[in-house]
Coordinates of C-alpha atoms and ligand atoms in Angstrom, one line a residue:
X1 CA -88.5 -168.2 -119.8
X2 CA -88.3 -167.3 -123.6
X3 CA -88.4 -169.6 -125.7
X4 CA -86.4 -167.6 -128.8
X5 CA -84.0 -168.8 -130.8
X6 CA -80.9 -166.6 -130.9
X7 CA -80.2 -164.9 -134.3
X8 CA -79.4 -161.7 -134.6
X9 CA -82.4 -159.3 -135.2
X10 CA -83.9 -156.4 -134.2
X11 CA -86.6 -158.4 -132.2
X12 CA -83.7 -160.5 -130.3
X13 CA -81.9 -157.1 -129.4
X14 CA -85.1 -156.0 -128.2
X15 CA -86.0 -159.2 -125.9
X16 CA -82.4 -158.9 -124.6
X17 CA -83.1 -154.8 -123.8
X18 CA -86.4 -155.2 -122.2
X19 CA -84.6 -158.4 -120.1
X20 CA -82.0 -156.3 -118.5
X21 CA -83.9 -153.7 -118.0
X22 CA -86.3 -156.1 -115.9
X23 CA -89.5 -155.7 -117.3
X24 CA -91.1 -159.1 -118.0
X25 CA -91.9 -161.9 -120.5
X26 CA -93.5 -161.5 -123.5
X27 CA -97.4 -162.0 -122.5
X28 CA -98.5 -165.3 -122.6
X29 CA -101.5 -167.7 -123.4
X30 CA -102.9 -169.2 -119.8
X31 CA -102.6 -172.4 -119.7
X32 CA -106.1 -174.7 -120.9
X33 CA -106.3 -176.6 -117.4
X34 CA -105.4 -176.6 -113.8
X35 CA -102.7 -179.4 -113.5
X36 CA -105.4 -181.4 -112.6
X37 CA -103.9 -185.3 -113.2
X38 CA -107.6 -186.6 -113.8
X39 CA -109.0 -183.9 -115.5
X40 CA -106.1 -182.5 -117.7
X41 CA -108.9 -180.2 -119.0
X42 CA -110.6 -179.0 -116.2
X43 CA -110.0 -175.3 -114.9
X44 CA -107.4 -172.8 -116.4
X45 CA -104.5 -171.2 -115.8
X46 CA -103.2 -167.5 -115.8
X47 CA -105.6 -165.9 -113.6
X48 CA -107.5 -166.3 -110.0
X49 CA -111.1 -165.8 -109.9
X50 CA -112.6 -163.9 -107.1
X51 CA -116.3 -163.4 -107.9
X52 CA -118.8 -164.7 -110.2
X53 CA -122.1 -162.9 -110.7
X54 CA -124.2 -164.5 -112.5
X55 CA -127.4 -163.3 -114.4
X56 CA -130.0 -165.7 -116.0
X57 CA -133.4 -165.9 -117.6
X58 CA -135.4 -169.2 -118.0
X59 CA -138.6 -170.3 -119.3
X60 CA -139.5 -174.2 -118.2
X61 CA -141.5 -174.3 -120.8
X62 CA -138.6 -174.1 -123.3
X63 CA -135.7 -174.9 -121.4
X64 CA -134.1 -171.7 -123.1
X65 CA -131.5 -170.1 -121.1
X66 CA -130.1 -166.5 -121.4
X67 CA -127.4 -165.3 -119.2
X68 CA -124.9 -163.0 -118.6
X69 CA -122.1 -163.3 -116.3
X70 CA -119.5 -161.1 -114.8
X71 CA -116.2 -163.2 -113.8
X72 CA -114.2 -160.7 -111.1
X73 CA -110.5 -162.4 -111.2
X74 CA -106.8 -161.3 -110.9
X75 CA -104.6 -162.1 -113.5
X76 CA -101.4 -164.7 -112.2
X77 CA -99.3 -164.1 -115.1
X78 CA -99.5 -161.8 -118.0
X79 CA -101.7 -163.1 -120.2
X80 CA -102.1 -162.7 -123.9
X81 CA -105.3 -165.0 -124.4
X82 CA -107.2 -167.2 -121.5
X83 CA -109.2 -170.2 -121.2
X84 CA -112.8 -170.5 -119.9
X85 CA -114.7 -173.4 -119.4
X86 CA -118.0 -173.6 -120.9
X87 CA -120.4 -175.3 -123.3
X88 CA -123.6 -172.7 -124.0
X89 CA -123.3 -170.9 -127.5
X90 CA -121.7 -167.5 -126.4
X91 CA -122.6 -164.3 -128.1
X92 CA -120.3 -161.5 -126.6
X93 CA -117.1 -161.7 -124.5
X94 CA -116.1 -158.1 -122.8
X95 CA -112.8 -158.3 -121.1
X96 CA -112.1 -154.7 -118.8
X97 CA -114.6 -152.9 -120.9
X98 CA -113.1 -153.9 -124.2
X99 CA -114.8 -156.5 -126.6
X100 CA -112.7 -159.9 -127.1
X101 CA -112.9 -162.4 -129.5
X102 CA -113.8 -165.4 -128.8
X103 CA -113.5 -169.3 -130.3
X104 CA -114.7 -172.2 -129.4
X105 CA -112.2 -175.2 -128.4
X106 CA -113.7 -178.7 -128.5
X107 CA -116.6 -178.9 -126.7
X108 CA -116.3 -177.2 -122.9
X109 CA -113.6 -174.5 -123.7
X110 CA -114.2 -171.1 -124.7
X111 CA -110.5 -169.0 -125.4
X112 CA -110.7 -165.7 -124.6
X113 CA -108.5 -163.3 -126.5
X114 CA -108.6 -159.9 -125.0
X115 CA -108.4 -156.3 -126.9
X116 CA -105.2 -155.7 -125.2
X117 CA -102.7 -158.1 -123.3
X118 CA -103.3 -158.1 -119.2
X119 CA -100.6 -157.3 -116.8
X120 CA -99.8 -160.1 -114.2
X121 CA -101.6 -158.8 -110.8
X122 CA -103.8 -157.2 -112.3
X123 CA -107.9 -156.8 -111.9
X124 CA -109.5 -159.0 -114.9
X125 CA -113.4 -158.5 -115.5
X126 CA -114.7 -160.9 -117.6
X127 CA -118.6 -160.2 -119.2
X128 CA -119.6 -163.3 -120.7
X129 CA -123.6 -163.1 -122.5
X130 CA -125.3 -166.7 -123.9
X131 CA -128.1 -167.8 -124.9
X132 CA -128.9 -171.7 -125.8
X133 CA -130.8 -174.8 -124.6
X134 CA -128.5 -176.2 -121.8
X135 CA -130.7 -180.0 -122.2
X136 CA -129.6 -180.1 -126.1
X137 CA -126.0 -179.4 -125.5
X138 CA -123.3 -182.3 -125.0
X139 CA -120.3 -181.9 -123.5
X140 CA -117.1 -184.6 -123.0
X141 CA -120.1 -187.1 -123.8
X142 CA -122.8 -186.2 -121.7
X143 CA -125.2 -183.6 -120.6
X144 CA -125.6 -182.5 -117.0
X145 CA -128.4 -179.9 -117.2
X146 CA -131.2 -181.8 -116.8
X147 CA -134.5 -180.6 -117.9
X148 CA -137.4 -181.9 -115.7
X149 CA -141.2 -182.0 -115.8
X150 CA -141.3 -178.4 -114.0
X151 CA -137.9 -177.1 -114.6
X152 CA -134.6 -178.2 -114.1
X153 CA -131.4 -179.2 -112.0
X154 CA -127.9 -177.9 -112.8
X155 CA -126.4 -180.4 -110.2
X156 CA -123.7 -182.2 -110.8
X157 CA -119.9 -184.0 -110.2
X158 CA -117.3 -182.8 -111.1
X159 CA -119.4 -181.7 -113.8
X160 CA -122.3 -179.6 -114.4
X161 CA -120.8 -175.5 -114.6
X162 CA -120.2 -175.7 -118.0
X163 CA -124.3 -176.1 -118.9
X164 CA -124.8 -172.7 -116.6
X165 CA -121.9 -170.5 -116.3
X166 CA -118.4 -170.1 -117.6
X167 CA -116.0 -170.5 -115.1
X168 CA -112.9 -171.8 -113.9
X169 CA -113.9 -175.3 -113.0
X170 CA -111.7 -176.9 -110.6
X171 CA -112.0 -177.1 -107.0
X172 CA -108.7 -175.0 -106.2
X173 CA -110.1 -171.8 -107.7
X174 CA -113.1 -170.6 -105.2
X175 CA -115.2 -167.6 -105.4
X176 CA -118.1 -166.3 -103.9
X177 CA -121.2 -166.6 -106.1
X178 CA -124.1 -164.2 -106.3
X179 CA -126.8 -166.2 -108.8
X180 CA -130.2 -164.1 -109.4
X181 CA -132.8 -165.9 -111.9
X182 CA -135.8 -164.7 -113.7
X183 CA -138.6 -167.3 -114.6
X184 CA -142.6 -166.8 -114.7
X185 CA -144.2 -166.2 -111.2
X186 CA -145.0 -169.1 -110.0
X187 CA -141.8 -170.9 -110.6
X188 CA -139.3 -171.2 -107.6
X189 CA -135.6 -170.8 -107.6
X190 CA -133.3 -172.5 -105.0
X191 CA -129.6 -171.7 -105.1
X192 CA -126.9 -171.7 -102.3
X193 CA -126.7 -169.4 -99.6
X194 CA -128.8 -166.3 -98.6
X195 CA -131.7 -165.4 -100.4
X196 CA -131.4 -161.6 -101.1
X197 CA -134.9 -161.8 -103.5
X198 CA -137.7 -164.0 -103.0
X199 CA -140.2 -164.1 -106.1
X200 CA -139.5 -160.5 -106.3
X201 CA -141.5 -158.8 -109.3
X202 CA -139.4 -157.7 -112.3
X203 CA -141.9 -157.1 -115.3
X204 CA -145.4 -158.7 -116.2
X205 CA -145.8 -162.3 -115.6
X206 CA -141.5 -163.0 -114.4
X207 CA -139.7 -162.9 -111.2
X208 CA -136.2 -162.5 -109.9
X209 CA -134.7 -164.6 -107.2
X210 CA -130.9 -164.0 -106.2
X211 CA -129.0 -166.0 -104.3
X212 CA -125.7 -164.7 -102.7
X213 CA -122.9 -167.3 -101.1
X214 CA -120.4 -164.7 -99.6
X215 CA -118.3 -168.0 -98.5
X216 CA -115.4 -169.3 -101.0
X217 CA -117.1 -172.2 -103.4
X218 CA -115.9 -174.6 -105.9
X219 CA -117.7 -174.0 -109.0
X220 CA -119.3 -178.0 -108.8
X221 CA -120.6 -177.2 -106.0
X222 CA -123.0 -174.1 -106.9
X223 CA -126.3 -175.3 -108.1
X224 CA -129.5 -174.2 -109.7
X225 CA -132.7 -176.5 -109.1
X226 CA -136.0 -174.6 -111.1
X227 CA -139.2 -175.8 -110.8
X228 CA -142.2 -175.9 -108.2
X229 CA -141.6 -176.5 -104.9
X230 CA -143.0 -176.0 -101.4
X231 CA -140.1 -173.7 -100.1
X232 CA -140.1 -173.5 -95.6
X233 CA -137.7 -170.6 -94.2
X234 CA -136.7 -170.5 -90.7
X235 CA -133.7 -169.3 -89.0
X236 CA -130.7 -171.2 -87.2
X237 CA -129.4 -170.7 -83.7
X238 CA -126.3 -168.9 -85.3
X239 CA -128.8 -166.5 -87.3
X240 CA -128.0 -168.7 -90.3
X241 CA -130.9 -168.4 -92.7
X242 CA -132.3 -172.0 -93.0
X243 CA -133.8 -172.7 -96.5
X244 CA -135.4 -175.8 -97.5
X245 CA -137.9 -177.1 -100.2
X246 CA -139.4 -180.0 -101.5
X247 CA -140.8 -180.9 -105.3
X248 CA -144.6 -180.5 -105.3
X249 CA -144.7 -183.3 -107.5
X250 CA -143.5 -185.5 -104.3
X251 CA -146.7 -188.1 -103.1
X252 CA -147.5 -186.9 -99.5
X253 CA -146.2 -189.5 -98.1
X254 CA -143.0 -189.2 -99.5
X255 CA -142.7 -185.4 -99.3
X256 CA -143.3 -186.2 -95.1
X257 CA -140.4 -188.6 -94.8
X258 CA -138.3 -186.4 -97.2
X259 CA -139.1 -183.5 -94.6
X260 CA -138.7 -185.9 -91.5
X261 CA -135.1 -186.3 -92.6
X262 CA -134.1 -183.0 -94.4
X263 CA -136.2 -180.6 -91.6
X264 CA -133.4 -182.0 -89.1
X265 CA -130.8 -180.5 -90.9
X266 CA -130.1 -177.7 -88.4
X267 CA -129.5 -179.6 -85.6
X268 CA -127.6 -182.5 -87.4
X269 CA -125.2 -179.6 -88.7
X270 CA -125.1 -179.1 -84.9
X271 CA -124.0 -182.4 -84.7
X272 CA -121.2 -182.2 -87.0
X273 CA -119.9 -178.9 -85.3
X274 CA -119.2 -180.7 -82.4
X275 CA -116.9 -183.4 -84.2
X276 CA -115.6 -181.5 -87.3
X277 CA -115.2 -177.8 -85.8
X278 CA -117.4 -174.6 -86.1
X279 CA -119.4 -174.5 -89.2
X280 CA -117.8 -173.3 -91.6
X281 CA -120.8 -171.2 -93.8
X282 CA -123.6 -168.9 -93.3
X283 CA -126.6 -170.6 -94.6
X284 CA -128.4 -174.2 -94.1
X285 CA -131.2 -176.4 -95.3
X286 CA -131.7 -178.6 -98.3
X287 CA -133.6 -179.2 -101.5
X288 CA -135.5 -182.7 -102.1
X289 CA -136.1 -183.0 -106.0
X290 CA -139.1 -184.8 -107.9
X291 CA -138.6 -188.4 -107.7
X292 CA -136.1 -189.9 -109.9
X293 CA -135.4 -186.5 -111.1
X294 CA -131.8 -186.6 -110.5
X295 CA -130.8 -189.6 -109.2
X296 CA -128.4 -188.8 -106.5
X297 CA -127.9 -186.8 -104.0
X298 CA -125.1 -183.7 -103.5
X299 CA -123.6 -181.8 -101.2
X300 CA -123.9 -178.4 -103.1
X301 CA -122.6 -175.8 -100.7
X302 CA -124.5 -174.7 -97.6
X303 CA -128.1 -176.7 -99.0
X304 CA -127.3 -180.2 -100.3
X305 CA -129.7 -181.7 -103.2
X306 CA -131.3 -184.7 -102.8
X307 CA -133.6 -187.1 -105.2
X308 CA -137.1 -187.6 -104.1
X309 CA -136.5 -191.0 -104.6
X310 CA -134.2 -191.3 -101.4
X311 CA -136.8 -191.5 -98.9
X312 CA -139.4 -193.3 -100.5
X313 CA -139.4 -196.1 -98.1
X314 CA -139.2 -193.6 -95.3
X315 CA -137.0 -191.0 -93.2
X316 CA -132.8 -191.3 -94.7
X317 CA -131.4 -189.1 -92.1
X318 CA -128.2 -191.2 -92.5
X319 CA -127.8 -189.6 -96.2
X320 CA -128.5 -186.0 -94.8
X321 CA -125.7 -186.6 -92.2
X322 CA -123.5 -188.1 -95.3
X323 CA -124.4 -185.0 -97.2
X324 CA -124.1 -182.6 -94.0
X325 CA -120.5 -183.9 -93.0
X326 CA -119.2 -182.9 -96.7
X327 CA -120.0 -179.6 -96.1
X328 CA -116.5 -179.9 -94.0
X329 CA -115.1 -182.6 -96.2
X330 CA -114.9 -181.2 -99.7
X331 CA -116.7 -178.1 -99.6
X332 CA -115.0 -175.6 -97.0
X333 CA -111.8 -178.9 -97.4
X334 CA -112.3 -178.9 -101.2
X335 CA -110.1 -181.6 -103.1
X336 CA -106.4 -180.1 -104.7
X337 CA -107.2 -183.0 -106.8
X338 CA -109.9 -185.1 -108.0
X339 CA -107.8 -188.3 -107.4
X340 CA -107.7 -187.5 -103.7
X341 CA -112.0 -188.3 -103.7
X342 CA -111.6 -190.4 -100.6
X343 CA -110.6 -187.4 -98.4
X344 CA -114.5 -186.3 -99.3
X345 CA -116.6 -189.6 -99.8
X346 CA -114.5 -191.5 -96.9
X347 CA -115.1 -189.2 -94.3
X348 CA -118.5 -188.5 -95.4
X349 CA -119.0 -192.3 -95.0
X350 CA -117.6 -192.2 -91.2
X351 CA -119.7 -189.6 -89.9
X352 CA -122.6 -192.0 -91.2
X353 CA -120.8 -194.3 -89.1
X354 CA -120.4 -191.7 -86.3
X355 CA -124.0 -191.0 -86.2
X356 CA -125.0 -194.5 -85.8
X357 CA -123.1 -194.8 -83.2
X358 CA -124.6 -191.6 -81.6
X359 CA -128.3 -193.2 -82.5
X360 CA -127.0 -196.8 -80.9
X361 CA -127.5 -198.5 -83.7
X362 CA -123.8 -200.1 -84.2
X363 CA -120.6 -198.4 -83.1
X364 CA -118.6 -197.8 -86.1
X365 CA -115.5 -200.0 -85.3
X366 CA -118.6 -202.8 -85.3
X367 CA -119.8 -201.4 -89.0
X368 CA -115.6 -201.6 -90.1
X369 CA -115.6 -204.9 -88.2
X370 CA -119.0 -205.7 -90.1
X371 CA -117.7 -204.2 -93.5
X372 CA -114.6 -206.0 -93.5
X373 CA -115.5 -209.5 -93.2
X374 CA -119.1 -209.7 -94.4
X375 CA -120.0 -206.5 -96.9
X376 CA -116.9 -206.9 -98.8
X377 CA -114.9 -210.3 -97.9
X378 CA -110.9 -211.1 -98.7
X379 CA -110.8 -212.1 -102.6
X380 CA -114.0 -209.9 -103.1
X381 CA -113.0 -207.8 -106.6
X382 CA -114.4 -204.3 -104.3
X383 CA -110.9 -205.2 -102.8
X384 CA -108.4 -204.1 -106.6
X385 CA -110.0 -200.7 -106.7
X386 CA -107.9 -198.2 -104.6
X387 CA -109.3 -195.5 -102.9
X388 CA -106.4 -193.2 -102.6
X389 CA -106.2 -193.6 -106.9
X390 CA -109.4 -195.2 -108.5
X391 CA -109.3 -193.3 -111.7
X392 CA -111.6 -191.4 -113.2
X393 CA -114.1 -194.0 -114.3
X394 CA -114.5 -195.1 -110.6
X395 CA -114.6 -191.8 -109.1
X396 CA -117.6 -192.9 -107.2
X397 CA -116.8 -196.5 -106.6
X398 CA -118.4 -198.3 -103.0
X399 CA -114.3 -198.9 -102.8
X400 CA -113.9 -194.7 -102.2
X401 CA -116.7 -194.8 -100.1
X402 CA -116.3 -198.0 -97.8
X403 CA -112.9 -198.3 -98.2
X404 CA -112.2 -195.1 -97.8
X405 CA -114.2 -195.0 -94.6
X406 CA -112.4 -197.9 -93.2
X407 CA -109.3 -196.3 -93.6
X408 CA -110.5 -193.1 -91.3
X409 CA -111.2 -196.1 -88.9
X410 CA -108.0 -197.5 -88.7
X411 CA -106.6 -194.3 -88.7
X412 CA -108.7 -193.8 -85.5
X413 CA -107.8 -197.0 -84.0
X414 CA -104.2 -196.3 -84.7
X415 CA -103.5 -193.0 -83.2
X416 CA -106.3 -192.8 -80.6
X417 CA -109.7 -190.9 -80.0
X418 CA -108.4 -187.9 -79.1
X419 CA -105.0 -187.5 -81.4
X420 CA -107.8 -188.8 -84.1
X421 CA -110.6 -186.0 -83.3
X422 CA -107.5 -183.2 -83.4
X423 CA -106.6 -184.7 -86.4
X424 CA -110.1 -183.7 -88.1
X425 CA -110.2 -180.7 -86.5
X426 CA -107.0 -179.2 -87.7
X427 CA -107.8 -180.7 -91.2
X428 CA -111.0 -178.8 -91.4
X429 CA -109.6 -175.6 -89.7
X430 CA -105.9 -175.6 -91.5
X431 CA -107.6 -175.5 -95.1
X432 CA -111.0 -174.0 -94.1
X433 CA -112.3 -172.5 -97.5
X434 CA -109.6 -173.9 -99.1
X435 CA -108.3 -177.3 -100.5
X436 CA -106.0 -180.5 -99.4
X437 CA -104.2 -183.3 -100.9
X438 CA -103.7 -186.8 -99.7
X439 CA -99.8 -186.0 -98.8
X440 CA -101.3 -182.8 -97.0
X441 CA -103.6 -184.3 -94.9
X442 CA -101.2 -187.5 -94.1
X443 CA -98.4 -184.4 -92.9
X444 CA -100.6 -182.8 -90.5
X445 CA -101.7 -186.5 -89.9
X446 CA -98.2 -187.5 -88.6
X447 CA -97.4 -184.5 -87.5
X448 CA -100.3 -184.8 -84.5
X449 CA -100.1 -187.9 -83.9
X450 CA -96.1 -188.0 -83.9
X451 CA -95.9 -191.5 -85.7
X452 CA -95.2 -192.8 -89.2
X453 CA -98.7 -193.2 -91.3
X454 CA -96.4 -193.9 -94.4
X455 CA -97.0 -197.7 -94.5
X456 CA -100.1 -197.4 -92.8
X457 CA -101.6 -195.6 -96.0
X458 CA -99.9 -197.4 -98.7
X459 CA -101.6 -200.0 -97.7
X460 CA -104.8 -198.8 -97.3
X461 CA -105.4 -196.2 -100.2
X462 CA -102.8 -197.4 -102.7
X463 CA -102.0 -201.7 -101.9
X464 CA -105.2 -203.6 -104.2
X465 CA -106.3 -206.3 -102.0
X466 CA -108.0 -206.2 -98.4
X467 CA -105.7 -205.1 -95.3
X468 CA -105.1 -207.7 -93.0
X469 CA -106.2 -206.0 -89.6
X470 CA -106.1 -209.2 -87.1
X471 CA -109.6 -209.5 -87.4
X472 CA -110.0 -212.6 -89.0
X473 CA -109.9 -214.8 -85.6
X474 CA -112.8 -212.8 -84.4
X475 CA -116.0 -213.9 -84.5
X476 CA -118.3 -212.6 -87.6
X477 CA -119.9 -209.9 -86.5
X478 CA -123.3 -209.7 -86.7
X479 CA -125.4 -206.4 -89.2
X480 CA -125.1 -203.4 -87.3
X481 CA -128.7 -202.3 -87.3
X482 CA -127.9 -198.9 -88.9
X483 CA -126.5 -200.5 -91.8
X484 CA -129.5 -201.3 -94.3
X485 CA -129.8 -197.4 -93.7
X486 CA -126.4 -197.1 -94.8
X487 CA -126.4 -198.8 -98.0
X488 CA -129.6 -196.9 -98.6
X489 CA -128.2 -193.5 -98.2
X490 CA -125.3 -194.7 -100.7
X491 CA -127.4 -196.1 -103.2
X492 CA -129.2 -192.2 -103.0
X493 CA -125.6 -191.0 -102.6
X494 CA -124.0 -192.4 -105.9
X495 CA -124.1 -190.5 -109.1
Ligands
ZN1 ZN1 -120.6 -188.2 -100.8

């Protein structure tokens, strides 16, 4: 559209020419966020990105960061300027060879304005060099780098990018990811994906480690944890390589039960396979932080991080097969939105309930039973937040979680095992390294199970107060003996 008002000039004649001739729209300014309805902000418009390769040097000892990183992406429109997001103090933007300016736009948004306008379709190759101290820079509030007593984590929902690498940072724009890291010998690197260096020498007294994740990734979910660890390599039946590693700082005890849990991995991925579909990446394993390093756990892509902290009374295997079943839900299934959260923390949730019913320690229509009339009674205030819309203040609400996890139930219970299991399986394998909405999934929802779900989810994602399910004649149910390991592995789980 051009928006021109009509007096007569030379520049009007000349629109109106280069209109009927066919060319195309004046170029155009890409658009400052993704259409995100939570996170107006968040992402950018005007172009697709394809690859990010990312180039960093970092001293622990000074938590100073210097990077460069080359953005691969095709432009969707023709663009006279572009958004990235991004909070480290930039000191050179290159756009196809050329030098761009560059300004800052509150806090997370660098504008790009490149040498010459870019042709819709077109390659876009975006050389972005920084240097800064990610721990002293706040952004929308907060800071997500987080600087610890060896190192640090850049792990984080839905924020964390902006402290490491511009990007485009919304969940519907995946790339693959090569990450490769200089720090003193000595210092370990964990990323996601395949290592292609392992504390390779570079010059006197530094290393390089790389990291390459050939699959499609959201940009939240690439991480960076820095620092010493005990690092165990092994290989999965699939000829996956299987990475994990575990903070030296960990007491002995507690680096055993974190390695108890995380060292089954492998076969709980396995697990998952058989009720979610093939795996969908080409790397495993996990990364247990210092204690209280982090806080929480996450399911970065192909290697979920987890805080020390988490199995310091002992084995959590329940939070590595919360972690584990995201790699399906929200990471190859990423979310369209951020409102839809419950499609990743409610499913998550049910394979916990899944695998204690493999373990026999509850079936999970006793933990829905058990949730529903003891955890979170009628009249309890769990019952006004609504999973389906919480807002972004209660992204991470129990309600998105439980709730959320009660709803696969009764999904389950409505349309049957086996309808319910297809149901999952053509979820995960429809959008495979892509993304889903709530009106997505309830389409391909009704469209297997050949009934109405309209009602059915108004009332449980979007209705505040607790569903009335018939099961208020039954008996209370006694604690399913898996669930003290549940609320464990949420308390680890929360942000
Ligand atoms: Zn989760």
């Amino acid at each position: 559209m051009l928006r021109r008002t009509i007096t007569v000039t030379a520049a009007v004649l000349a629109v109106v020419l280069t209109v009927q001739t066919g060319s195309r729209a004046a170029p155009a300014p890409g658009s400052p966020g993704a259409g995100d309805v939570y996170y107006p902000e968040y992402g950018n418009g005007g172009y697709d990105v394809g690859h990010y390769d990312i180039r960093l040097r970092y001293h622990p000892d000074t938590d100073r960061l210097t990077g460069a990183t080359t953005i691969l992406a095709t432009a969707t429109q023709d663009l006279s300027r572009f958004n990235l997001d991004f909070a480290l103090r930039t000191t050179s933007v290159r756009v196809n060879n050329r030098p761009a300016t560059f300004a800052r736009q509150g806090d997370h948004e660098l504008v790009v304005t490149p040498a010459r306008p870019i042709t819709k379709g077109t390659p876009l190759t975006v050389v972005v060099e920084y240097d800064d101290i990610p721990s002293t820079v706040v952004a929308a509030g907060f800071t997500s780098w987080n600087r610890t007593d060896d190192g640090a984590l850049a792990v984080g929902e839905p924020e964390i990018a902006w402290w490491w690498y511009p990007s485009n940072d919304h969940p519907t724009d995946k790339a693959s990811f090569d990450v490769s890291v200089l720090v003193p010998d000595g210092v370990e690197v964990i990323s996601n994906g395949t290592p292609t260096r392992w504390a390779t020498p570079a010059f006197a007294g530094w290393d390089r480690w790389s990291w390459r994740q050939e699959k499609p990734q959201a940009t939240y979910l690439a991480f960076l944890a820095i620092g010493d660890f005990d690092t165990y390599q092994d290989t999965s039946a699939d000829g996956s390589p299987i990475v994990t590693a575990y903070n030296t700082r960990l007491d002995p005890v507690t680096a055993a039960a974190a390695r108890a849990s995380v060292e089954r991995s492998d076969e709980i991925t396995d697990w998952a396979a058989g009720l979610f579909g093939p795996y969908p990446f080409g790397a495993r394993g996990g990364v247990v932080t210092g204690a209280g390093d982090q806080g929480f756990a996450l399911e970065t892509q192909t290697r979920p991080v987890y805080d020390g902290r988490s199995f310091l009374r002992g084995t959590n295997n329940s939070l590595v097969v919360h972690e584990l079943a995201h790699q399906w839900f929200g990471d190859s299934v990423a979310l369209g939105q951020w409102k839809d959260i419950w499609l990743n923390e409610g499913f998550a949730t049910y394979a916990q309930w899944l695998w204690s019913e493999e373990q026999g320690e509850g079936t999970a229509a006793e933990l829905a039973h058990y949730v529903w009339s003891e955890v979170h009674p009628a009249g309890d205030p769990f019952w006004q937040v609504l999973p389906g819309d919480p807002g972004p203040d209660r992204l991470f609400h129990s309600a998105v979680y439980d709730r959320g996890a009660l709803t696969v139930h009764h999904l389950r219970e409505l349309v049957g095992d086996e309808k319910f299991f297809a149901i999952l399986r053509a979820w995960t394998e429809t959008n495979e390294h892509g993304d889903g909405t709530t009106p997505e999934f309830q389409a391909l929802a009704e469209q297997i199970s050949g009934q109405d779900l309209d009602a059915f989810l108004q009332t449980w994602l979007y209705t505040p107060g607790r569903p009335e399910i018939g099961l208020s004649t039954l008996a209370a149910p006694a604690e399913p003996k898996s669930w003290q390991r549940i609320v464990a592995a949420h308390e680890a789980a929360h942000p």
